[in-house]
GROMACS .gro file of C-alpha atoms in nm:
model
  336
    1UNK     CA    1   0.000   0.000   0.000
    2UNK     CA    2   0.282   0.229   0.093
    3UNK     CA    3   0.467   0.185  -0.221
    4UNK     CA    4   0.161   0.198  -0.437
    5UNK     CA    5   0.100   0.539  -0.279
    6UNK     CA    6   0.456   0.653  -0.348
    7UNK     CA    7   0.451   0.551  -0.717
    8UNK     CA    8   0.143   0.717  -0.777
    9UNK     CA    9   0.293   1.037  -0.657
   10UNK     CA   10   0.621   0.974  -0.847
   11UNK     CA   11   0.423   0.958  -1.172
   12UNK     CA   12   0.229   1.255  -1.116
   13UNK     CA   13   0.553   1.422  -1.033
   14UNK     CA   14   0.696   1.285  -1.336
   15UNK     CA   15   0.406   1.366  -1.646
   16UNK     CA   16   0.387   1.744  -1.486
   17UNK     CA   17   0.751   1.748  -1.560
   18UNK     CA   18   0.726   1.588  -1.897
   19UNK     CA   19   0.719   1.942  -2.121
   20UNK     CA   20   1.031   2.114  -1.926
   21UNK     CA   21   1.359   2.166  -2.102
   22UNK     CA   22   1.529   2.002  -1.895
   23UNK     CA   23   1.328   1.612  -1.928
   24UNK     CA   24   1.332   1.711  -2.313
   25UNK     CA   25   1.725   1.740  -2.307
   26UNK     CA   26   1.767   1.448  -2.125
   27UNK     CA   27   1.553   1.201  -2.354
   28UNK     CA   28   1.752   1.361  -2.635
   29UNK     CA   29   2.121   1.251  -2.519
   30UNK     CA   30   1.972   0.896  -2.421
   31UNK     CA   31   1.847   0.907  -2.751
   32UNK     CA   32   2.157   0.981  -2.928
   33UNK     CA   33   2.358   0.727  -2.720
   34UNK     CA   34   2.341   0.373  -2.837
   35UNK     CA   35   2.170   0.143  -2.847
   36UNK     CA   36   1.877   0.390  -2.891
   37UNK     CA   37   2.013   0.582  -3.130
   38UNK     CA   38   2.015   0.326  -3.396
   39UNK     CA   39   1.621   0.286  -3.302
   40UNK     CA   40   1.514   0.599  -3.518
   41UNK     CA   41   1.290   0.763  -3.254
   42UNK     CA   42   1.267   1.148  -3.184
   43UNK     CA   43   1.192   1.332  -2.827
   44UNK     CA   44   0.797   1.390  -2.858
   45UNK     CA   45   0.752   1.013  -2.937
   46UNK     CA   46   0.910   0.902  -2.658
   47UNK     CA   47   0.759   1.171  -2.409
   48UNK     CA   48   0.459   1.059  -2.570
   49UNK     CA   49   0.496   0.684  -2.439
   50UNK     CA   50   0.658   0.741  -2.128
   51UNK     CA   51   0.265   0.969  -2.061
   52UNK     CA   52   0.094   0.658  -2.169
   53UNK     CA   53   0.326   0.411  -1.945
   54UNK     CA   54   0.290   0.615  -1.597
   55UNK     CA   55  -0.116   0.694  -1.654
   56UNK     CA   56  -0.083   0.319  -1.654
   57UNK     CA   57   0.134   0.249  -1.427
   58UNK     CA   58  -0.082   0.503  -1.146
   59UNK     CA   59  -0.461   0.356  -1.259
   60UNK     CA   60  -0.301   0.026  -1.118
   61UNK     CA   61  -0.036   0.168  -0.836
   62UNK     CA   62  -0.421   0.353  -0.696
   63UNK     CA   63  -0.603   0.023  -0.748
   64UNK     CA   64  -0.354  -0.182  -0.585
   65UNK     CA   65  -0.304   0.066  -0.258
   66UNK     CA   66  -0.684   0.023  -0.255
   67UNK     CA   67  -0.664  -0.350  -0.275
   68UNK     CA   68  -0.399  -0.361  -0.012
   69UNK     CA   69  -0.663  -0.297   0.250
   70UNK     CA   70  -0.914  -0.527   0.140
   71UNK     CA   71  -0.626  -0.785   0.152
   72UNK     CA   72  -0.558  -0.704   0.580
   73UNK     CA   73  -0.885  -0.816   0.619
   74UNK     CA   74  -0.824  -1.177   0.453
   75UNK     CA   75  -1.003  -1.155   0.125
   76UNK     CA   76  -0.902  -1.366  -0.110
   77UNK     CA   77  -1.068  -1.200  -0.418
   78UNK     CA   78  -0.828  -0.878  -0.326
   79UNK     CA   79  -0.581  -1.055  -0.340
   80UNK     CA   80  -0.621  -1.212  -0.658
   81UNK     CA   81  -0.744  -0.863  -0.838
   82UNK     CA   82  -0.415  -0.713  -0.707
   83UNK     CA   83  -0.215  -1.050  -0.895
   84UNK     CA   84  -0.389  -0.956  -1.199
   85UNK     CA   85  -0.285  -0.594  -1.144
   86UNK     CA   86   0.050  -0.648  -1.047
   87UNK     CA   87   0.174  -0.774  -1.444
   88UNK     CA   88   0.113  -0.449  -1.578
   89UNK     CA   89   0.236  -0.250  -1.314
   90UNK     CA   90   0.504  -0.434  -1.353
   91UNK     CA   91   0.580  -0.379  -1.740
   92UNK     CA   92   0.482  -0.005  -1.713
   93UNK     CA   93   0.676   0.086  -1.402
   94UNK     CA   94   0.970   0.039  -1.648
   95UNK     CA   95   0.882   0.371  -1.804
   96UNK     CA   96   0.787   0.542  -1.457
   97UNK     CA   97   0.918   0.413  -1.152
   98UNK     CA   98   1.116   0.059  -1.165
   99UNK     CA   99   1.219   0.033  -0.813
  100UNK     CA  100   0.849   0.114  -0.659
  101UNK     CA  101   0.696  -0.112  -0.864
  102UNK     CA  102   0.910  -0.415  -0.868
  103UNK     CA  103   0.857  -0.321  -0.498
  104UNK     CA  104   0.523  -0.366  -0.498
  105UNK     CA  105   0.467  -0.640  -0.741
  106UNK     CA  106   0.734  -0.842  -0.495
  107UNK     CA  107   0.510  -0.762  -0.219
  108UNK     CA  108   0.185  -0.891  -0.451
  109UNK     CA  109   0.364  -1.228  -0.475
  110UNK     CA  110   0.465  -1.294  -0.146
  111UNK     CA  111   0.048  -1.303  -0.033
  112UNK     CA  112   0.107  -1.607  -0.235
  113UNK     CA  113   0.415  -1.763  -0.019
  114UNK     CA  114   0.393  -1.918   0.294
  115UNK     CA  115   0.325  -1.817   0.570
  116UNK     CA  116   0.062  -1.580   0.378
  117UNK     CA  117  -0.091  -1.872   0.219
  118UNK     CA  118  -0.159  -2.056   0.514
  119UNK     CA  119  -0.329  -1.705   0.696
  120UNK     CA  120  -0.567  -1.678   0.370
  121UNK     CA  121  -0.663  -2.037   0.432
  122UNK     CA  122  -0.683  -2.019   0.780
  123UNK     CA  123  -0.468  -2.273   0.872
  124UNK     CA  124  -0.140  -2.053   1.063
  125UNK     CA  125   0.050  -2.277   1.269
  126UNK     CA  126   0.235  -2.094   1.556
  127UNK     CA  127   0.570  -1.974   1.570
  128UNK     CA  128   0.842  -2.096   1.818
  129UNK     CA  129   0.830  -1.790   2.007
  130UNK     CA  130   0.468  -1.856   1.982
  131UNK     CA  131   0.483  -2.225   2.139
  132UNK     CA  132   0.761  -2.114   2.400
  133UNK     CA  133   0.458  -1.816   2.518
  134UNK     CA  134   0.189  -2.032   2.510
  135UNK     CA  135   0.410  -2.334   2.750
  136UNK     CA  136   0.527  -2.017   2.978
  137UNK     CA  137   0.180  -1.951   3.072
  138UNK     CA  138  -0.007  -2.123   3.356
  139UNK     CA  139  -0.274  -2.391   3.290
  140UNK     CA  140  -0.572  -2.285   3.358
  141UNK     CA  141  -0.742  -2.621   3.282
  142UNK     CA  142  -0.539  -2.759   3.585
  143UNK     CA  143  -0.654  -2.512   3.853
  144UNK     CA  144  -0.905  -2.638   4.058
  145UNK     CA  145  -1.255  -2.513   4.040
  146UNK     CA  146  -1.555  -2.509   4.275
  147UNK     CA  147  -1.841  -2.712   4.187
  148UNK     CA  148  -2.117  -2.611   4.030
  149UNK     CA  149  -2.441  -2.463   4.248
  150UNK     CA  150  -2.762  -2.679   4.158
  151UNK     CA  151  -3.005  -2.516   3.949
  152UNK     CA  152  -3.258  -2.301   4.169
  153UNK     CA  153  -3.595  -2.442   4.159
  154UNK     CA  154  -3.853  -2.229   3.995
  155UNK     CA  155  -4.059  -2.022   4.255
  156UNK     CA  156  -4.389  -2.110   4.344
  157UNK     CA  157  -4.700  -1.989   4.132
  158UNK     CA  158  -4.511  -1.964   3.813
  159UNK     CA  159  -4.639  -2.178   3.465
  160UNK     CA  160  -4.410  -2.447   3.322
  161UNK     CA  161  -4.230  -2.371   3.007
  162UNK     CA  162  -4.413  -2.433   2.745
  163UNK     CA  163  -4.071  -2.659   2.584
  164UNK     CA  164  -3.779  -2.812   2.732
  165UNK     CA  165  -3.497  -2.542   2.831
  166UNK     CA  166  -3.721  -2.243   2.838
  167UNK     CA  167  -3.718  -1.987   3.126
  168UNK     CA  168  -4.002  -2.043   3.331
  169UNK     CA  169  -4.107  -1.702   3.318
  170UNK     CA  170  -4.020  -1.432   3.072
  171UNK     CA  171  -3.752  -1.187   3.197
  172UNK     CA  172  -3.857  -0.910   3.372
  173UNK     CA  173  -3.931  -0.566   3.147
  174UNK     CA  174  -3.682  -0.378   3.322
  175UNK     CA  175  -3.377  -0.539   3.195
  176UNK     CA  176  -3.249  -0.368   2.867
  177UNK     CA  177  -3.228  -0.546   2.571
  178UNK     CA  178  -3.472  -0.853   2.688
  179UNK     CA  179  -3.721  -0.958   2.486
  180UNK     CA  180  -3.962  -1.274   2.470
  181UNK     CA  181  -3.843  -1.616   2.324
  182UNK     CA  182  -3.919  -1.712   1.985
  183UNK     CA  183  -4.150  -1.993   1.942
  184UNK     CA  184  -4.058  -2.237   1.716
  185UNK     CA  185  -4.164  -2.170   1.361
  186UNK     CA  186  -4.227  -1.825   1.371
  187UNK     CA  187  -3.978  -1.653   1.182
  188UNK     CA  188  -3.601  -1.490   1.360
  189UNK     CA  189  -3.490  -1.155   1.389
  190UNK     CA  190  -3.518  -0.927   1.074
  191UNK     CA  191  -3.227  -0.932   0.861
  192UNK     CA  192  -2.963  -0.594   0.896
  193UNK     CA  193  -3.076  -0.331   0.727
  194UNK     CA  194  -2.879  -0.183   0.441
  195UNK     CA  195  -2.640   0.083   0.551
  196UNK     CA  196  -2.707   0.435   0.382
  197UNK     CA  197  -2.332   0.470   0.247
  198UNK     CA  198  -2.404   0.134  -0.054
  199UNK     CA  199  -2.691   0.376  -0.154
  200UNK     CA  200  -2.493   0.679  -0.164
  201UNK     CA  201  -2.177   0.502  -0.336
  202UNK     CA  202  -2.421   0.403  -0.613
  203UNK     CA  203  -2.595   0.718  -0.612
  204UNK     CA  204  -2.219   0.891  -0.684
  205UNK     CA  205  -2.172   0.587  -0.917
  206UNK     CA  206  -2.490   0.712  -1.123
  207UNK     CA  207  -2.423   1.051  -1.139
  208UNK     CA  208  -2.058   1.077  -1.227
  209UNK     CA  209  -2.092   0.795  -1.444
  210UNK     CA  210  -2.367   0.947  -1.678
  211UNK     CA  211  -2.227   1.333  -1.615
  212UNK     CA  212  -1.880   1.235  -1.720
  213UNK     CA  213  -1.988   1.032  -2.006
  214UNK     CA  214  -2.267   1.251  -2.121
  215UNK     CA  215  -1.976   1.530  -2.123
  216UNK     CA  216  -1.726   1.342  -2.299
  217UNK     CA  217  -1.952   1.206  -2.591
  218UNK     CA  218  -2.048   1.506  -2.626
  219UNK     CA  219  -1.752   1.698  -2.682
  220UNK     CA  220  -1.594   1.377  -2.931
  221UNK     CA  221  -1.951   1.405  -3.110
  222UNK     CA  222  -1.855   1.818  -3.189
  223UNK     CA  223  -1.523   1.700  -3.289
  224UNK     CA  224  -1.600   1.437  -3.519
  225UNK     CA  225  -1.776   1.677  -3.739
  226UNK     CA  226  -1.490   1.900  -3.728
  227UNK     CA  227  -1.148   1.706  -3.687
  228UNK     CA  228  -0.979   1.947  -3.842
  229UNK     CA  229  -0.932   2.145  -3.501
  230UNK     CA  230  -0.738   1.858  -3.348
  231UNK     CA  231  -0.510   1.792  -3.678
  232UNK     CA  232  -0.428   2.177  -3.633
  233UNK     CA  233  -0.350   2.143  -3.289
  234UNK     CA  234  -0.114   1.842  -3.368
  235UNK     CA  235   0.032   2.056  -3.659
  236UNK     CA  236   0.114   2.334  -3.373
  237UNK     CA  237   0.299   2.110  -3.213
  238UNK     CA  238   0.461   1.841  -3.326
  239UNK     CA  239   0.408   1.855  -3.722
  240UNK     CA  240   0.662   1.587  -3.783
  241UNK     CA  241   0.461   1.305  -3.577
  242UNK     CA  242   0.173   1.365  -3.792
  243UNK     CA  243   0.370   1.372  -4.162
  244UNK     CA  244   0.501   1.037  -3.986
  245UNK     CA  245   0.219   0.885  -3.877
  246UNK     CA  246  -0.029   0.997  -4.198
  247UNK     CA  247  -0.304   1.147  -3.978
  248UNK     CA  248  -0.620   1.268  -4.171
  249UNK     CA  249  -0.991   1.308  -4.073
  250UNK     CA  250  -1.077   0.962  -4.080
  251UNK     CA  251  -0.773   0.842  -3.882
  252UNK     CA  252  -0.899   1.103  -3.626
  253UNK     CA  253  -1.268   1.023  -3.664
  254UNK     CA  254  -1.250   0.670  -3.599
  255UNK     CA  255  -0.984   0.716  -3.282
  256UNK     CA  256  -1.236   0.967  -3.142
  257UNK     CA  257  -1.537   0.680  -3.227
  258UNK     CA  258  -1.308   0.411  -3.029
  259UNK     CA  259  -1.243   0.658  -2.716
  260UNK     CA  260  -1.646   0.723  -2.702
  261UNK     CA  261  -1.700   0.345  -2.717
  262UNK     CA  262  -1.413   0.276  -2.441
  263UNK     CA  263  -1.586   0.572  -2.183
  264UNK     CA  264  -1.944   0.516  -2.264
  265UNK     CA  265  -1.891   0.129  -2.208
  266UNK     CA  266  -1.734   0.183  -1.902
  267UNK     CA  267  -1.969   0.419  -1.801
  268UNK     CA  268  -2.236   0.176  -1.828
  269UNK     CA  269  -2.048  -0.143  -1.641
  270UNK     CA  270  -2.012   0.109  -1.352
  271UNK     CA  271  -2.383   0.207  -1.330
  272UNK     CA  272  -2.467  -0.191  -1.368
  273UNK     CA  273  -2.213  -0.274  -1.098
  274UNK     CA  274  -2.372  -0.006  -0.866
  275UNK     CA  275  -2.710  -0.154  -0.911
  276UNK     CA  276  -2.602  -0.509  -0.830
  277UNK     CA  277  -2.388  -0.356  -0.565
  278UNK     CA  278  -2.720  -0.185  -0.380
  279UNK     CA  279  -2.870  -0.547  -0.455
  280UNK     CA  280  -2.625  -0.708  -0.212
  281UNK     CA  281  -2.374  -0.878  -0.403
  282UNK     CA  282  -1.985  -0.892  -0.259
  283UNK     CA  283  -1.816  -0.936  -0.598
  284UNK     CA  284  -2.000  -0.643  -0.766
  285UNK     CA  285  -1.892  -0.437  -0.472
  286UNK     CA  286  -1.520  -0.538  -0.519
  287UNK     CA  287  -1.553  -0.450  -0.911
  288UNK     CA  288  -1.693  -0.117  -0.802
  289UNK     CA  289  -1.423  -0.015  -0.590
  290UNK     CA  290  -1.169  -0.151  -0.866
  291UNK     CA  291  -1.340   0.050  -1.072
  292UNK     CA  292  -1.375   0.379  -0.933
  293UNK     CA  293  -1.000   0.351  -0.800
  294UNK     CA  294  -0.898   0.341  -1.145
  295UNK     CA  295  -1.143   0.623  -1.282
  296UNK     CA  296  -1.045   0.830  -1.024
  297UNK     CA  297  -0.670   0.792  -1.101
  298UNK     CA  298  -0.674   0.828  -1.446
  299UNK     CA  299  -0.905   1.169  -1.399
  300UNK     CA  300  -0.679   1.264  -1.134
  301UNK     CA  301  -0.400   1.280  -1.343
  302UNK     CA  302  -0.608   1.445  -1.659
  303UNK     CA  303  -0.693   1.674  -1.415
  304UNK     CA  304  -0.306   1.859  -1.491
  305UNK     CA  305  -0.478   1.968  -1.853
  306UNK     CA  306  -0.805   2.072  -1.727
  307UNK     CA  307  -0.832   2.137  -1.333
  308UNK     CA  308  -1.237   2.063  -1.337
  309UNK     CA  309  -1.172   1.688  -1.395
  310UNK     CA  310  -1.073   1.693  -1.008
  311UNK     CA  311  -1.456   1.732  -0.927
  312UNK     CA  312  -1.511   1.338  -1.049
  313UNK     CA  313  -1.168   1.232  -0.903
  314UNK     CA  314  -1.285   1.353  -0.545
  315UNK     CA  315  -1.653   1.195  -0.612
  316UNK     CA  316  -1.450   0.832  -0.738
  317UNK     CA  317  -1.263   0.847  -0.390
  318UNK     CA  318  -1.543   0.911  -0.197
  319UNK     CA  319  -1.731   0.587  -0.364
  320UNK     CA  320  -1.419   0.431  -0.281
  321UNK     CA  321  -1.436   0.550   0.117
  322UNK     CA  322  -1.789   0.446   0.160
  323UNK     CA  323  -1.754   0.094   0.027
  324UNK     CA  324  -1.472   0.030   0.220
  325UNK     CA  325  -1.654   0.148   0.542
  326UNK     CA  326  -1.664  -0.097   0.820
  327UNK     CA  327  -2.068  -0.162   0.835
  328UNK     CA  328  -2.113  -0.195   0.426
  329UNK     CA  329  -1.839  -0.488   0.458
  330UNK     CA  330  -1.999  -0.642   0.745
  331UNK     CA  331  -2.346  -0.593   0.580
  332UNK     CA  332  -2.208  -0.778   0.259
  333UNK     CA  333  -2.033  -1.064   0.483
  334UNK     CA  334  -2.398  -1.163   0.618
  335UNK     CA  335  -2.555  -1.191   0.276
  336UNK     CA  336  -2.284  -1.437   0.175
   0.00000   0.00000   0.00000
């Protein structure tokens, strides 16, 4: 979790200082020392990848410091999201920070090592130290005890329970918390009722979901019509990548089509996942968090080109918090 924290914080240290003079000169003498230099590849391309890599690398690095506390309180499916999670942190820490994320995707594989293994299973044998406390300490078992008082008749004038092991008379009205037996076959206590924070995480969930969306469909819908504006843009600045690359309107078009698929799909898993979430089920609540942890990063750190996209980021953490609070997980854990 720590080093999760501190990668995510290295990257957004790192893409803020992407456009200085300074990062550009130093991508330019790596790339003019071999064995890059025989690779063909100029500064904006590779600024342009090492972007892509650390957004990466922080969507997991948030998802994982997430996971991390699901994982203290033994669950298994935590631990095998953050597995999954820990390959591409892996691969894209190479671009943003190698040492924190080998860190961390060490730290993922040891849940898998003993002794770990045998806590997730619930099988932990003691420790030495652990047998040599448990010998120092007196028997209890050995002490002797006084015997037991025989049961106190019922007083006189009371009715016989009505079955075997039942009070003989109800307890009296001023105790707290006493209330009559249950006969047998009526129904038990009412189930727990669902805590208020599931129905305001999905109630966030909703409205980000569709706001965010609706916003960002809208604005690739006005610049479909017009691509030109974004191939001008490009011209501006870096008029080489696009004689390279052989961007025209359609090229544009279609990546604009596939981004508005990507966000509006997601969109739509989260606002199903919140539903089956306020419906009581554990592994849509996981998927949620997961989820919004990763929405929340990746608008966190779009947030450096437009400061508004902080607004969601804030509302994604705060689905996180209140899924993660203590009565939603015990809630969930009696519907199992």
């Amino acid at each position: 979790m720590i080093g999760s924290v501190f990668l995510v914080l290295t990257v957004w240290q790192q893409i803020s200082g992407l456009h200085t003079i300074d990062t550009r000169e130093a991508v330019a003498r790596a790339l003019n020392e071999p064995p890059l230099e025989s690779l063909g590849l100029d500064v904006d391309r590779v600024l342009g990848w090492i972007r892509v890599l650390g957004m990466v690398s922080a969507a997991c690095a948030t998802a994982t410091a997430i996971l991390g506390w699901q994982v203290l309180q033994r669950s298994k499916s935590a631990r095998l999201a953050a597995t999954v999670l820990a390959v591409p942190l892996f691969v894209t820490g190479f671009g943003s920070g190698v040492v924190l994320s080998t860190a961390v995707a060490a730290a993922i594989v040891w849940l898998w090592l003993s002794p770990a293994r045998e806590w997730f299973d619930g099988v932990w044998q003691p420790t030495e130290p652990d047998r040599r406390q448990q010998s120092a300490e007196p028997d209890r078992r050995q002490q002797p005890t006084a015997p037991a008082a025989p049961p106190a008749a019922p007083p006189a004038g009371t009715t016989p329970p009505p079955y075997p092991g039942w009070p003989a008379q109800p307890p009296p009205a001023s105790f707290p918390g006493a209330s009559a037996p249950v006969p047998p076959g009526a129904s038990g206590p009412a189930p727990a009722r669902r805590p208020r924070a599931v129905l305001g995480a999905a109630v966030l969930t909703w409205t980000c979901s569709l706001l965010v969306a609706g916003v960002f469909l809208a604005g690739v819908a006005l610049l479909a019509r017009d691509p030109g504006q974004i191939l001008d843009q490009l011209n501006e600045q870096d008029p080489e990548l696009v004689r390279e690359a052989g961007l025209n309107a359609d090229m544009v078009r279609a990546t604009l089509a596939v981004l508005g698929v990507v966000v509006g799909g997601w969109a739509l898993a989260a606002c199903v996942l919140a539903i089956f979430t306020v419906l009581g089920r554990s592994w849509a609540r996981i998927l949620l968090v997961v989820s919004a942890a990763l929405s929340g990063g990746l608008l966190l750190l779009a947030a450096i080109a437009g400061p508004y996209l902080a607004l969601p980021a804030f509302a994604c953490a705060a689905t996180v918090g209140l899924l993660l609070r203590r009565d939603v997980k015990a809630w969930f854990s009696d519907r199992r």
